PDB file of C-alpha atoms in Angstrom:
ATOM      1  CA  UNK A   2     108.667  90.153  97.394  1.00 93.00           C
ATOM      2  CA  UNK A   3     106.028  92.842  97.507  1.00 95.00           C
ATOM      3  CA  UNK A   4     107.398  96.128  98.788  1.00 97.00           C
ATOM      4  CA  UNK A   5     105.983  99.606  99.087  1.00 98.00           C
ATOM      5  CA  UNK A   6     108.620 102.222  99.796  1.00 98.00           C
ATOM      6  CA  UNK A   7     107.332 105.585 100.957  1.00 98.00           C
ATOM      7  CA  UNK A   8     109.071 108.948 100.935  1.00 96.00           C
ATOM      8  CA  UNK A   9     110.525 110.578 104.017  1.00 96.00           C
ATOM      9  CA  UNK A  10     109.054 112.534 106.875  1.00 97.00           C
ATOM     10  CA  UNK A  11     107.615 115.952 106.167  1.00 97.00           C
ATOM     11  CA  UNK A  12     107.533 119.107 108.262  1.00 97.00           C
ATOM     12  CA  UNK A  13     105.121 121.602 106.757  1.00 97.00           C
ATOM     13  CA  UNK A  14     103.619 124.942 107.650  1.00 97.00           C
ATOM     14  CA  UNK A  15      99.884 125.491 108.020  1.00 97.00           C
ATOM     15  CA  UNK A  16      98.264 126.335 104.704  1.00 97.00           C
ATOM     16  CA  UNK A  17     100.919 124.598 102.621  1.00 97.00           C
ATOM     17  CA  UNK A  18     100.804 121.289 100.732  1.00 98.00           C
ATOM     18  CA  UNK A  19     102.867 118.118 100.765  1.00 98.00           C
ATOM     19  CA  UNK A  20     103.133 115.292  98.265  1.00 98.00           C
ATOM     20  CA  UNK A  21     103.966 111.816  99.540  1.00 98.00           C
ATOM     21  CA  UNK A  22     105.190 109.051  97.256  1.00 98.00           C
ATOM     22  CA  UNK A  23     104.801 105.283  97.418  1.00 98.00           C
ATOM     23  CA  UNK A  24     106.997 103.229  95.103  1.00 98.00           C
ATOM     24  CA  UNK A  25     105.885  99.657  94.501  1.00 98.00           C
ATOM     25  CA  UNK A  26     108.046  96.692  93.612  1.00 97.00           C
ATOM     26  CA  UNK A  27     107.806  92.914  93.496  1.00 97.00           C
ATOM     27  CA  UNK A  28     104.518  92.724  91.618  1.00 97.00           C
ATOM     28  CA  UNK A  29     102.698  94.138  88.583  1.00 97.00           C
ATOM     29  CA  UNK A  30     101.839  97.660  89.705  1.00 97.00           C
ATOM     30  CA  UNK A  31      98.780  98.120  87.538  1.00 96.00           C
ATOM     31  CA  UNK A  32      97.143  94.895  88.715  1.00 96.00           C
ATOM     32  CA  UNK A  33      96.246  96.199  92.171  1.00 97.00           C
ATOM     33  CA  UNK A  34      94.723  99.338  93.637  1.00 97.00           C
ATOM     34  CA  UNK A  35      96.711 101.454  96.068  1.00 98.00           C
ATOM     35  CA  UNK A  36      94.977 102.528  99.251  1.00 98.00           C
ATOM     36  CA  UNK A  37      95.933 105.403 101.549  1.00 98.00           C
ATOM     37  CA  UNK A  38      95.339 105.366 105.286  1.00 98.00           C
ATOM     38  CA  UNK A  39      95.853 107.981 108.004  1.00 98.00           C
ATOM     39  CA  UNK A  40      96.861 107.076 111.547  1.00 97.00           C
ATOM     40  CA  UNK A  41      96.760 109.352 114.539  1.00 95.00           C
ATOM     41  CA  UNK A  42      96.787 108.673 118.258  1.00 86.00           C
ATOM     42  CA  UNK A  43      93.458 110.394 118.683  1.00 83.00           C
ATOM     43  CA  UNK A  44      91.444 109.239 115.645  1.00 84.00           C
ATOM     44  CA  UNK A  45      93.114 105.892 115.084  1.00 92.00           C
ATOM     45  CA  UNK A  46      93.194 104.513 111.554  1.00 96.00           C
ATOM     46  CA  UNK A  47      91.154 106.289 108.880  1.00 96.00           C
ATOM     47  CA  UNK A  48      90.727 105.180 105.283  1.00 96.00           C
ATOM     48  CA  UNK A  49      91.455 108.113 102.970  1.00 97.00           C
ATOM     49  CA  UNK A  50      90.703 106.438  99.651  1.00 97.00           C
ATOM     50  CA  UNK A  51      92.125 104.344  96.895  1.00 97.00           C
ATOM     51  CA  UNK A  52      93.256 104.673  93.328  1.00 97.00           C
ATOM     52  CA  UNK A  53      92.933 102.286  90.422  1.00 97.00           C
ATOM     53  CA  UNK A  54      96.549 102.150  89.295  1.00 97.00           C
ATOM     54  CA  UNK A  55      95.570 101.076  85.791  1.00 95.00           C
ATOM     55  CA  UNK A  56      92.932 103.685  84.977  1.00 95.00           C
ATOM     56  CA  UNK A  57      93.754 106.382  87.529  1.00 95.00           C
ATOM     57  CA  UNK A  58      90.209 106.288  88.810  1.00 97.00           C
ATOM     58  CA  UNK A  59      89.812 107.233  92.456  1.00 97.00           C
ATOM     59  CA  UNK A  60      87.420 106.759  95.341  1.00 96.00           C
ATOM     60  CA  UNK A  61      87.699 109.075  98.325  1.00 97.00           C
ATOM     61  CA  UNK A  62      86.297 108.958 101.818  1.00 97.00           C
ATOM     62  CA  UNK A  63      83.984 111.992 101.874  1.00 97.00           C
ATOM     63  CA  UNK A  64      85.926 113.291 104.875  1.00 96.00           C
ATOM     64  CA  UNK A  65      89.087 113.643 102.787  1.00 97.00           C
ATOM     65  CA  UNK A  66      87.627 115.100  99.594  1.00 97.00           C
ATOM     66  CA  UNK A  67      89.357 118.378  98.929  1.00 95.00           C
ATOM     67  CA  UNK A  68      92.127 117.438 101.343  1.00 97.00           C
ATOM     68  CA  UNK A  69      93.797 114.509  99.572  1.00 98.00           C
ATOM     69  CA  UNK A  70      94.508 114.021  95.871  1.00 98.00           C
ATOM     70  CA  UNK A  71      95.623 110.592  94.683  1.00 98.00           C
ATOM     71  CA  UNK A  72      97.603 110.071  91.501  1.00 98.00           C
ATOM     72  CA  UNK A  73      99.879 107.468  89.953  1.00 98.00           C
ATOM     73  CA  UNK A  74     102.839 107.346  87.602  1.00 97.00           C
ATOM     74  CA  UNK A  75     102.668 103.963  85.924  1.00 97.00           C
ATOM     75  CA  UNK A  76     106.079 104.384  84.315  1.00 96.00           C
ATOM     76  CA  UNK A  77     107.758 104.381  87.710  1.00 97.00           C
ATOM     77  CA  UNK A  78     105.250 102.179  89.590  1.00 97.00           C
ATOM     78  CA  UNK A  79     104.707 105.019  92.023  1.00 98.00           C
ATOM     79  CA  UNK A  80     101.569 106.303  93.681  1.00 98.00           C
ATOM     80  CA  UNK A  81     101.288 109.771  95.143  1.00 98.00           C
ATOM     81  CA  UNK A  82      99.080 111.506  97.648  1.00 98.00           C
ATOM     82  CA  UNK A  83      99.006 115.283  97.865  1.00 98.00           C
ATOM     83  CA  UNK A  84      97.611 116.852 101.014  1.00 98.00           C
ATOM     84  CA  UNK A  85      96.571 120.470 100.648  1.00 97.00           C
ATOM     85  CA  UNK A  86      95.670 123.414 102.897  1.00 97.00           C
ATOM     86  CA  UNK A  87      97.399 121.714 105.784  1.00 98.00           C
ATOM     87  CA  UNK A  88      96.303 122.282 109.380  1.00 97.00           C
ATOM     88  CA  UNK A  89      97.641 120.794 112.615  1.00 95.00           C
ATOM     89  CA  UNK A  90      94.827 118.188 112.369  1.00 95.00           C
ATOM     90  CA  UNK A  91      96.603 116.775 109.323  1.00 97.00           C
ATOM     91  CA  UNK A  92      99.614 115.823 111.440  1.00 97.00           C
ATOM     92  CA  UNK A  93      99.685 112.034 111.289  1.00 97.00           C
ATOM     93  CA  UNK A  94     101.402 108.992 109.892  1.00 97.00           C
ATOM     94  CA  UNK A  95     100.196 108.268 106.377  1.00 98.00           C
ATOM     95  CA  UNK A  96     100.418 104.800 104.901  1.00 98.00           C
ATOM     96  CA  UNK A  97     100.031 103.511 101.404  1.00 98.00           C
ATOM     97  CA  UNK A  98      98.988  99.903 100.998  1.00 98.00           C
ATOM     98  CA  UNK A  99      98.320  97.511  98.171  1.00 97.00           C
ATOM     99  CA  UNK A 100      94.682  96.675  97.388  1.00 94.00           C
ATOM    100  CA  UNK A 101      91.397  97.860  98.870  1.00 86.00           C
ATOM    101  CA  UNK A 102      91.912  95.051 101.390  1.00 88.00           C
ATOM    102  CA  UNK A 103      95.306  96.417 102.327  1.00 93.00           C
ATOM    103  CA  UNK A 104      97.547  93.353 102.238  1.00 94.00           C
ATOM    104  CA  UNK A 105     101.005  94.938 102.085  1.00 96.00           C
ATOM    105  CA  UNK A 106     101.765  98.322 103.590  1.00 97.00           C
ATOM    106  CA  UNK A 107     104.442 100.928 103.171  1.00 97.00           C
ATOM    107  CA  UNK A 108     106.480 101.918 106.184  1.00 97.00           C
ATOM    108  CA  UNK A 109     104.483 105.095 106.717  1.00 97.00           C
ATOM    109  CA  UNK A 110     105.309 108.786 106.431  1.00 98.00           C
ATOM    110  CA  UNK A 111     105.071 111.106 109.396  1.00 97.00           C
ATOM    111  CA  UNK A 112     103.669 114.485 108.430  1.00 98.00           C
ATOM    112  CA  UNK A 113     103.984 117.245 111.007  1.00 97.00           C
ATOM    113  CA  UNK A 114     102.150 120.506 110.457  1.00 97.00           C
ATOM    114  CA  UNK A 115     103.501 123.297 112.589  1.00 96.00           C
ATOM    115  CA  UNK A 116     104.322 126.961 112.279  1.00 92.00           C
TER     116      UNK A 116
ATOM    117  CA  UNK B  10      79.670 105.413 108.285  1.00 95.00           C
ATOM    118  CA  UNK B  11      79.736 101.987 109.910  1.00 97.00           C
ATOM    119  CA  UNK B  12      81.150 102.118 113.437  1.00 98.00           C
ATOM    120  CA  UNK B  13      83.450  99.307 114.511  1.00 98.00           C
ATOM    121  CA  UNK B  14      83.726  98.662 118.237  1.00 98.00           C
ATOM    122  CA  UNK B  15      86.567  96.506 119.502  1.00 98.00           C
ATOM    123  CA  UNK B  16      86.725  94.906 122.912  1.00 94.00           C
ATOM    124  CA  UNK B  17      88.499  94.796 125.150  1.00 96.00           C
ATOM    125  CA  UNK B  18      90.628  97.884 124.575  1.00 97.00           C
ATOM    126  CA  UNK B  19      93.444  96.313 126.538  1.00 97.00           C
ATOM    127  CA  UNK B  20      94.199  92.671 127.285  1.00 97.00           C
ATOM    128  CA  UNK B  21      96.911  91.055 129.347  1.00 97.00           C
ATOM    129  CA  UNK B  22      97.480  87.322 128.843  1.00 97.00           C
ATOM    130  CA  UNK B  23     100.079  84.638 129.522  1.00 97.00           C
ATOM    131  CA  UNK B  24     102.231  82.761 127.027  1.00 97.00           C
ATOM    132  CA  UNK B  25     100.352  79.690 125.838  1.00 97.00           C
ATOM    133  CA  UNK B  26      96.950  81.133 126.731  1.00 97.00           C
ATOM    134  CA  UNK B  27      94.036  81.156 124.294  1.00 98.00           C
ATOM    135  CA  UNK B  28      93.098  84.757 123.514  1.00 98.00           C
ATOM    136  CA  UNK B  29      89.878  86.066 121.965  1.00 98.00           C
ATOM    137  CA  UNK B  30      89.423  89.576 120.614  1.00 98.00           C
ATOM    138  CA  UNK B  31      86.082  90.980 119.560  1.00 98.00           C
ATOM    139  CA  UNK B  32      84.930  93.396 116.884  1.00 98.00           C
ATOM    140  CA  UNK B  33      81.310  94.537 116.605  1.00 98.00           C
ATOM    141  CA  UNK B  34      79.902  96.463 113.651  1.00 98.00           C
ATOM    142  CA  UNK B  35      77.060  98.975 113.876  1.00 98.00           C
ATOM    143  CA  UNK B  36      75.303  97.087 111.064  1.00 98.00           C
ATOM    144  CA  UNK B  37      75.633  93.876 109.092  1.00 98.00           C
ATOM    145  CA  UNK B  38      78.933  93.788 107.210  1.00 98.00           C
ATOM    146  CA  UNK B  39      78.417  90.468 105.428  1.00 97.00           C
ATOM    147  CA  UNK B  40      81.725  88.981 106.573  1.00 98.00           C
ATOM    148  CA  UNK B  41      83.774  91.715 104.883  1.00 97.00           C
ATOM    149  CA  UNK B  42      85.955  91.922 107.949  1.00 98.00           C
ATOM    150  CA  UNK B  43      89.730  91.878 108.122  1.00 98.00           C
ATOM    151  CA  UNK B  44      92.142  91.726 111.059  1.00 98.00           C
ATOM    152  CA  UNK B  45      95.483  93.513 111.311  1.00 98.00           C
ATOM    153  CA  UNK B  46      98.381  93.326 113.732  1.00 98.00           C
ATOM    154  CA  UNK B  47     100.480  96.392 114.447  1.00 97.00           C
ATOM    155  CA  UNK B  48     103.655  96.170 116.470  1.00 96.00           C
ATOM    156  CA  UNK B  49     105.175  99.258 118.033  1.00 93.00           C
ATOM    157  CA  UNK B  50     106.770 101.484 115.411  1.00 92.00           C
ATOM    158  CA  UNK B  51     105.714  99.297 112.486  1.00 95.00           C
ATOM    159  CA  UNK B  52     103.032  99.381 109.821  1.00 95.00           C
ATOM    160  CA  UNK B  53      99.956  97.196 110.288  1.00 95.00           C
ATOM    161  CA  UNK B  54     100.179  93.693 108.904  1.00 96.00           C
ATOM    162  CA  UNK B  55      97.231  91.780 107.455  1.00 97.00           C
ATOM    163  CA  UNK B  56      96.434  88.631 109.419  1.00 98.00           C
ATOM    164  CA  UNK B  57      92.984  87.550 108.251  1.00 98.00           C
ATOM    165  CA  UNK B  58      90.694  88.709 105.452  1.00 97.00           C
ATOM    166  CA  UNK B  59      86.998  88.139 104.819  1.00 97.00           C
ATOM    167  CA  UNK B  60      86.425  86.966 108.397  1.00 98.00           C
ATOM    168  CA  UNK B  61      88.285  83.660 108.356  1.00 97.00           C
ATOM    169  CA  UNK B  62      90.914  83.521 105.606  1.00 97.00           C
ATOM    170  CA  UNK B  63      94.500  83.431 106.788  1.00 97.00           C
ATOM    171  CA  UNK B  64      96.822  85.756 104.868  1.00 96.00           C
ATOM    172  CA  UNK B  65     100.000  84.320 103.357  1.00 94.00           C
ATOM    173  CA  UNK B  66     102.641  83.471 105.910  1.00 95.00           C
ATOM    174  CA  UNK B  67     100.486  84.018 108.985  1.00 97.00           C
ATOM    175  CA  UNK B  68     100.823  81.301 111.640  1.00 97.00           C
ATOM    176  CA  UNK B  69      97.905  78.918 112.023  1.00 97.00           C
ATOM    177  CA  UNK B  70      97.454  79.861 115.682  1.00 98.00           C
ATOM    178  CA  UNK B  71      95.554  82.877 114.360  1.00 98.00           C
ATOM    179  CA  UNK B  72      91.963  82.310 113.281  1.00 98.00           C
ATOM    180  CA  UNK B  73      88.869  84.368 112.668  1.00 98.00           C
ATOM    181  CA  UNK B  74      85.152  83.806 112.820  1.00 98.00           C
ATOM    182  CA  UNK B  75      81.881  85.652 112.858  1.00 98.00           C
ATOM    183  CA  UNK B  76      78.949  86.832 110.838  1.00 98.00           C
ATOM    184  CA  UNK B  77      76.466  89.675 110.708  1.00 97.00           C
ATOM    185  CA  UNK B  78      77.721  92.289 113.141  1.00 98.00           C
ATOM    186  CA  UNK B  79      79.911  90.187 115.462  1.00 98.00           C
ATOM    187  CA  UNK B  80      83.418  88.978 114.677  1.00 98.00           C
ATOM    188  CA  UNK B  81      86.242  87.360 116.608  1.00 98.00           C
ATOM    189  CA  UNK B  82      89.983  86.954 116.261  1.00 98.00           C
ATOM    190  CA  UNK B  83      91.412  84.032 118.216  1.00 98.00           C
ATOM    191  CA  UNK B  84      95.017  83.276 119.030  1.00 98.00           C
ATOM    192  CA  UNK B  85      95.067  79.635 120.077  1.00 97.00           C
ATOM    193  CA  UNK B  86      98.313  79.763 122.031  1.00 97.00           C
ATOM    194  CA  UNK B  87      99.753  83.203 122.724  1.00 98.00           C
ATOM    195  CA  UNK B  88     103.416  83.696 121.839  1.00 97.00           C
ATOM    196  CA  UNK B  89     105.719  86.521 122.991  1.00 97.00           C
ATOM    197  CA  UNK B  90     105.914  87.862 119.436  1.00 97.00           C
ATOM    198  CA  UNK B  91     102.137  88.377 119.402  1.00 97.00           C
ATOM    199  CA  UNK B  92     102.429  91.425 121.650  1.00 97.00           C
ATOM    200  CA  UNK B  93     100.863  94.134 119.481  1.00 97.00           C
ATOM    201  CA  UNK B  94      97.733  96.144 118.849  1.00 97.00           C
ATOM    202  CA  UNK B  95      95.067  94.401 116.765  1.00 98.00           C
ATOM    203  CA  UNK B  96      92.658  96.259 114.510  1.00 97.00           C
ATOM    204  CA  UNK B  97      89.601  95.155 112.600  1.00 98.00           C
ATOM    205  CA  UNK B  98      88.547  96.705 109.281  1.00 98.00           C
ATOM    206  CA  UNK B  99      85.154  96.491 107.583  1.00 98.00           C
ATOM    207  CA  UNK B 100      84.959  96.713 103.790  1.00 96.00           C
ATOM    208  CA  UNK B 101      81.243  96.119 103.304  1.00 96.00           C
ATOM    209  CA  UNK B 102      80.272  99.773 103.076  1.00 96.00           C
ATOM    210  CA  UNK B 103      82.230 102.789 101.879  1.00 95.00           C
ATOM    211  CA  UNK B 104      84.104 104.318 103.520  1.00 96.00           C
ATOM    212  CA  UNK B 105      85.942 101.331 104.908  1.00 96.00           C
ATOM    213  CA  UNK B 106      86.297 101.821 108.665  1.00 97.00           C
ATOM    214  CA  UNK B 107      88.653 100.515 111.309  1.00 97.00           C
ATOM    215  CA  UNK B 108      88.067  99.646 114.929  1.00 97.00           C
ATOM    216  CA  UNK B 109      90.011 101.512 117.605  1.00 97.00           C
ATOM    217  CA  UNK B 110      92.134  98.481 118.398  1.00 97.00           C
ATOM    218  CA  UNK B 111      92.885  96.022 121.182  1.00 97.00           C
ATOM    219  CA  UNK B 112      96.292  96.308 122.791  1.00 97.00           C
ATOM    220  CA  UNK B 113      97.593  92.874 123.755  1.00 97.00           C
ATOM    221  CA  UNK B 114     100.343  92.496 126.325  1.00 97.00           C
ATOM    222  CA  UNK B 115     101.988  89.636 128.176  1.00 96.00           C
ATOM    223  CA  UNK B 116     101.059  88.972 131.760  1.00 93.00           C
TER     224      UNK B 116
END
């Protein structure tokens, strides 16, 4: 069965970076894009972008350019999202999901930015 | 960006009742509209894609319809396990955008 297993919760200081992982199993990793989505109570669900897991090509929501960097490691069927220059506004649950029409989602990673 | 407006924000209904949730786009999205269900503490789950296609394993009491800017998710007979927040997502124009959600509870 399709599974996306994300890394654990992160507590980070303002100005720092975090890198979240998303390990895929149960399907051919390079056959489907991986999307990344942010969820907060205030802003709801926001689409960060997606990565072509075969070519590494990316498409970002303009709002998240310079904030998020998407990469993949095909050898381990793992996608990554690095969030940089963190501020309290980056505190959220971050999901990875398979496909640009997200059909299967990871369990989410809570990122808390606090001094 | 395309704005997605869901209504109502909150809905209380009885078991067995027919429930209709609405999603309105700020411009034509050509049926590139998906519906998700999110239960408390869980990740969203895809219910319907491209307006009216049921995702694998989703019960047939869920259905979708619509065109242009107006879309609907219908639950034909509400079950206790359907208590959740429902989101719509448009994929016609980048960036893809979600609605704010409809929270569905049992009366």
